[in-house]
C-alpha positions as a Python dict, from the first residue, in 0.01 Angstrom:
ca = {
    (1, 'R'): (0, 0, 0),
    (2, 'R'): (-320, 118, 193),
    (3, 'G'): (-562, 394, 67),
    (4, 'E'): (-627, 729, 196),
    (5, 'G'): (-964, 579, 351),
    (6, 'S'): (-836, 265, 472),
    (7, 'C'): (-808, 367, 831),
    (8, 'A'): (-1170, 435, 841),
    (9, 'P'): (-1367, 155, 1068),
    (10, 'R'): (-1539, -86, 860),
    (11, 'R'): (-1920, -83, 921),
    (12, 'R'): (-2060, -425, 1027),
    (13, 'V'): (-2354, -497, 753),
    (14, 'G'): (-2664, -627, 946),
    (15, 'R'): (-2824, -970, 815),
    (16, 'N'): (-3144, -784, 693),
    (17, 'E'): (-2923, -528, 485),
    (18, 'G'): (-2751, -803, 349),
    (19, 'L'): (-3023, -960, 246),
    (20, 'G'): (-3191, -655, 127),
    (21, 'H'): (-2847, -572, -101),
    (22, 'G'): (-2903, -955, -232),
    (23, 'R'): (-3254, -903, -310),
    (24, 'S'): (-3152, -579, -515),
    (25, 'R'): (-2840, -773, -679),
    (26, 'R'): (-3067, -1046, -824),
    (27, 'G'): (-3356, -797, -920),
    (28, 'V'): (-3070, -607, -1147),
    (29, 'E'): (-3007, -921, -1284),
    (30, 'V'): (-3406, -1054, -1358),
    (31, 'R'): (-3431, -667, -1538),
    (32, 'A'): (-3089, -714, -1723),
    (33, 'A'): (-3237, -1057, -1841),
    (34, 'S'): (-3577, -899, -1951),
    (35, 'V'): (-3402, -632, -2145),
    (36, 'P'): (-3458, -783, -2524),
    (37, 'V'): (-3116, -853, -2687),
    (38, 'A'): (-3057, -608, -2970),
    (39, 'Y'): (-3080, -796, -3309),
    (40, 'T'): (-2812, -715, -3596),
    (41, 'P'): (-2955, -622, -3940),
    (42, 'T'): (-2941, -983, -4066),
    (43, 'Q'): (-3189, -1119, -3789),
    (44, 'W'): (-3416, -857, -3834),
    (45, 'L'): (-3435, -966, -4194),
    (46, 'A'): (-3453, -1357, -4089),
    (47, 'V'): (-3739, -1259, -3831),
    (48, 'A'): (-3924, -1048, -4114),
    (49, 'L'): (-3861, -1342, -4339),
    (50, 'G'): (-3977, -1565, -4067),
    (51, 'Y'): (-4297, -1451, -4056),
    (52, 'S'): (-4362, -1365, -4411),
    (53, 'C'): (-4296, -1738, -4427),
    (54, 'I'): (-4603, -1797, -4187),
    (55, 'I'): (-4833, -1579, -4405),
    (56, 'G'): (-4674, -1784, -4715),
    (57, 'S'): (-4764, -2120, -4567),
    (58, 'V'): (-5123, -2021, -4565),
    (59, 'F'): (-5148, -1952, -4919),
    (60, 'R'): (-4916, -2205, -5017),
    (61, 'C'): (-5151, -2477, -4895),
    (62, 'L'): (-5462, -2306, -5027),
    (63, 'P'): (-5406, -2443, -5418),
    (64, 'Q'): (-5403, -2828, -5313),
    (65, 'I'): (-5733, -2793, -5119),
    (66, 'H'): (-5887, -2559, -5381),
    (67, 'R'): (-5756, -2854, -5630),
    (68, 'I'): (-5895, -3125, -5438),
    (69, 'V'): (-6245, -2971, -5344),
    (70, 'T'): (-6301, -2856, -5724),
    (71, 'R'): (-6217, -3175, -5873),
    (72, 'K'): (-6352, -3366, -5605),
    (73, 'S'): (-6057, -3621, -5642),
    (74, 'V'): (-5797, -3705, -5436),
    (75, 'E'): (-5615, -3919, -5731),
    (76, 'G'): (-5216, -3878, -5690),
    (77, 'I'): (-5202, -3807, -5369),
    (78, 'S'): (-5070, -4048, -5099),
    (79, 'F'): (-5228, -4116, -4804),
    (80, 'I'): (-4927, -4261, -4618),
    (81, 'A'): (-4754, -3946, -4718),
    (82, 'I'): (-4966, -3720, -4559),
    (83, 'L'): (-5031, -3906, -4245),
    (84, 'S'): (-4650, -3952, -4202),
    (85, 'E'): (-4583, -3583, -4272),
    (86, 'L'): (-4858, -3503, -3987),
    (87, 'L'): (-4654, -3724, -3734),
    (88, 'I'): (-4334, -3586, -3788),
    (89, 'Y'): (-4442, -3228, -3804),
    (90, 'T'): (-4599, -3287, -3483),
    (91, 'V'): (-4226, -3369, -3361),
    (92, 'N'): (-4084, -3101, -3482),
    (93, 'L'): (-4349, -2841, -3334),
    (94, 'A'): (-4334, -3039, -2991),
    (95, 'Y'): (-3915, -2944, -3052),
    (96, 'N'): (-3962, -2583, -3094),
    (97, 'V'): (-4235, -2544, -2852),
    (98, 'H'): (-3977, -2734, -2598),
    (99, 'Y'): (-3669, -2518, -2669),
    (100, 'N'): (-3911, -2221, -2651),
    (101, 'Y'): (-3808, -2081, -2994),
    (102, 'P'): (-3959, -1785, -3088),
    (103, 'F'): (-4289, -1817, -3352),
    (104, 'N'): (-4142, -1687, -3628),
    (105, 'T'): (-3882, -1977, -3653),
    (106, 'Y'): (-4160, -2233, -3652),
    (107, 'G'): (-4533, -2058, -3691),
    (108, 'D'): (-4559, -2233, -4076),
    (109, 'L'): (-4499, -2566, -3916),
    (110, 'A'): (-4793, -2499, -3683),
    (111, 'V'): (-5033, -2353, -4018),
    (112, 'S'): (-4912, -2694, -4221),
    (113, 'W'): (-5004, -2920, -3924),
    (114, 'F'): (-5362, -2781, -3926),
    (115, 'V'): (-5395, -2805, -4304),
    (116, 'L'): (-5246, -3171, -4323),
    (117, 'I'): (-5539, -3246, -4114),
    (118, 'F'): (-5777, -3118, -4307),
    (119, 'V'): (-5669, -3266, -4607),
    (120, 'L'): (-5667, -3578, -4425),
    (121, 'V'): (-6049, -3513, -4354),
    (122, 'L'): (-6087, -3430, -4758),
    (123, 'M'): (-5961, -3761, -4844),
    (124, 'Q'): (-6185, -3973, -4613),
    (125, 'V'): (-6466, -3743, -4776),
    (126, 'Y'): (-6364, -3818, -5094),
    (127, 'K'): (-6257, -4173, -5095),
    (128, 'R'): (-6436, -4334, -4784),
    (129, 'F'): (-6161, -4530, -4604),
    (130, 'D'): (-6274, -4816, -4409),
    (131, 'S'): (-6429, -4649, -4058),
    (132, 'G'): (-6268, -4901, -3824),
    (133, 'R'): (-5937, -4809, -3943),
    (134, 'V'): (-6007, -4451, -3992),
    (135, 'A'): (-6105, -4469, -3617),
    (136, 'L'): (-5790, -4681, -3496),
    (137, 'V'): (-5542, -4393, -3687),
    (138, 'T'): (-5745, -4107, -3513),
    (139, 'A'): (-5670, -4263, -3191),
    (140, 'L'): (-5302, -4346, -3198),
    (141, 'S'): (-5224, -4010, -3366),
    (142, 'S'): (-5417, -3826, -3099),
    (143, 'V'): (-5237, -4016, -2838),
    (144, 'W'): (-4894, -3946, -3022),
    (145, 'C'): (-4963, -3571, -3017),
    (146, 'L'): (-5041, -3593, -2652),
    (147, 'V'): (-4749, -3762, -2563),
    (148, 'L'): (-4517, -3507, -2735),
    (149, 'F'): (-4703, -3178, -2626),
    (150, 'S'): (-4739, -3286, -2279),
    (151, 'N'): (-4394, -3213, -2197),
    (152, 'S'): (-4346, -3579, -2060),
    (153, 'L'): (-4071, -3709, -2250),
    (154, 'P'): (-3704, -3669, -2147),
    (155, 'V'): (-3506, -3410, -2349),
    (156, 'V'): (-3248, -3674, -2527),
    (157, 'V'): (-3574, -3833, -2672),
    (158, 'L'): (-3741, -3549, -2819),
    (159, 'S'): (-3387, -3449, -2951),
    (160, 'S'): (-3342, -3801, -3079),
    (161, 'L'): (-3700, -3796, -3242),
    (162, 'Q'): (-3642, -3463, -3390),
    (163, 'A'): (-3314, -3569, -3571),
    (164, 'A'): (-3506, -3888, -3685),
    (165, 'S'): (-3772, -3700, -3814),
    (166, 'G'): (-3591, -3555, -4121),
    (167, 'I'): (-3546, -3909, -4250),
    (168, 'G'): (-3858, -3998, -4155),
    (169, 'L'): (-4024, -3728, -4368),
    (170, 'A'): (-3814, -3869, -4643),
    (171, 'F'): (-3917, -4222, -4626),
    (172, 'G'): (-4247, -4172, -4467),
    (173, 'S'): (-4397, -3887, -4689),
    (174, 'R'): (-4138, -3711, -4975),
    (175, 'I'): (-3975, -4045, -5097),
    (176, 'P'): (-4305, -4242, -5152),
    (177, 'Q'): (-4480, -3951, -5343),
    (178, 'I'): (-4152, -3921, -5538),
    (179, 'W'): (-4194, -4301, -5605),
    (180, 'L'): (-4574, -4278, -5684),
    (181, 'N'): (-4490, -4021, -5945),
    (182, 'F'): (-4221, -4217, -6066),
    (183, 'K'): (-4434, -4538, -6123),
    (184, 'K'): (-4755, -4348, -6236),
    (185, 'G'): (-4552, -4153, -6504),
    (186, 'S'): (-4763, -3859, -6329),
    (187, 'T'): (-4789, -3656, -6042),
    (188, 'G'): (-5191, -3660, -6083),
    (189, 'E'): (-5350, -3371, -5878),
    (190, 'L'): (-5037, -3271, -5711),
    (191, 'S'): (-4998, -2856, -5718),
    (192, 'I'): (-4664, -2754, -5817),
    (193, 'I'): (-4756, -2432, -5664),
    (194, 'M'): (-4778, -2580, -5280),
    (195, 'F'): (-4431, -2767, -5357),
    (196, 'I'): (-4240, -2419, -5505),
    (197, 'A'): (-4389, -2241, -5213),
    (198, 'N'): (-4283, -2566, -4976),
    (199, 'A'): (-3909, -2528, -5120),
    (200, 'L'): (-3888, -2189, -5049),
    (201, 'G'): (-4026, -2192, -4720),
    (202, 'C'): (-3719, -2438, -4674),
    (203, 'L'): (-3487, -2228, -4832),
    (204, 'I'): (-3615, -1903, -4544),
    (205, 'R'): (-3581, -2178, -4263),
    (206, 'V'): (-3203, -2246, -4374),
    (207, 'F'): (-3121, -1846, -4319),
    (208, 'T'): (-3372, -1833, -4016),
    (209, 'T'): (-3251, -2112, -3833),
    (210, 'I'): (-2865, -2001, -3894),
    (211, 'S'): (-2922, -1643, -3820),
    (212, 'L'): (-3162, -1702, -3503),
    (213, 'T'): (-3148, -2038, -3366),
    (214, 'Q'): (-2822, -2190, -3486),
    (215, 'D'): (-2976, -2548, -3411),
    (216, 'N'): (-2836, -2780, -3622),
    (217, 'L'): (-3101, -3032, -3615),
    (218, 'L'): (-3362, -2800, -3757),
    (219, 'L'): (-3112, -2709, -3996),
    (220, 'F'): (-3026, -3000, -4126),
    (221, 'N'): (-3410, -3101, -4156),
    (222, 'A'): (-3483, -2775, -4353),
    (223, 'A'): (-3198, -2826, -4584),
    (224, 'F'): (-3296, -3209, -4660),
    (225, 'H'): (-3664, -3111, -4698),
    (226, 'L'): (-3525, -2841, -4971),
    (227, 'V'): (-3379, -3132, -5148),
    (228, 'L'): (-3711, -3346, -5151),
    (229, 'N'): (-3926, -3054, -5254),
    (230, 'A'): (-3707, -2975, -5523),
    (231, 'I'): (-3716, -3338, -5672),
    (232, 'I'): (-4123, -3332, -5680),
    (233, 'I'): (-4089, -3020, -5844),
    (234, 'V'): (-3911, -3115, -6143),
    (235, 'Q'): (-4142, -3426, -6166),
    (236, 'C'): (-4438, -3150, -6165),
    (237, 'V'): (-4278, -2981, -6453),
    (238, 'G'): (-4213, -3287, -6646),
    (239, 'S'): (-4576, -3443, -6591),
    (240, 'R'): (-4708, -3108, -6730),
    (241, 'L'): (-4475, -3093, -7022),
    (242, 'D'): (-4581, -3449, -7100),
    (243, 'S'): (-4929, -3383, -7080),
    (244, 'A'): (-4892, -3068, -7286),
    (245, 'R'): (-4707, -3288, -7557),
    (246, 'E'): (-4987, -3540, -7561),
    (247, 'Q'): (-5261, -3249, -7585),
    (248, 'E'): (-5079, -3104, -7871),
    (249, 'K'): (-5025, -3458, -8044),
    (250, 'L'): (-5409, -3538, -8025),
    (251, 'E'): (-5510, -3166, -8152),
    (252, 'G'): (-5254, -3223, -8449),
    (253, 'M'): (-5457, -3568, -8529),
    (254, 'G'): (-5773, -3416, -8486),
    (255, 'R'): (-5696, -3123, -8770),
    (256, 'S'): (-5547, -3408, -9017),
    (257, 'V'): (-5866, -3592, -8999),
    (258, 'N'): (-6051, -3295, -9064),
}
């Protein structure tokens, strides 16, 4: 069935006019793409928690640095654990930057990355490792960072590294620290406040990942690190309770002698 205006002659569209129409349509698409997506209340909460996690990451690292500097000791802190954590955090940062995820979903990683470098410098100051080995580790670490942040790796390789980083952090950082604590029967100069903050940060990252990025690799890493940090917290609590009981026992013996 023909409409009322169907008898009207069709106007031929000129070439330039058609191009103008195409440009205007693309312009509308670009403007539509630039309009920010409306967040749900849950997502706004995730954004707020993400920024609070970034701010908190600054303060959660200060107790460990303060403890090292005031006591001038790195006793109980595993060099391999800190270095491995730095290299793995580099993978995590490069992965988030590559996929252009919001900074509030990974900014705490950036803060922790710089803090780990500072802790390694403090370990060199107070422990004095061999200068040749230090130079070699510094050079290799620099090459590692350059390759990851230069965006030269294929996506499949970067994703595989991200997937392996959770296991790598476990066996290269947290598990050696857990084993060192178990073997020595003490957590030494480890700051329980830092690990409690780490655990809370991981818990927040589980929530922000589910709410904002839905990235299963990031979700696995956050949940796995949460469990490992919880184990170290339990060790720190046990170590401090043992120290308190030993102190009370010594004080009791002193009073009995007097």
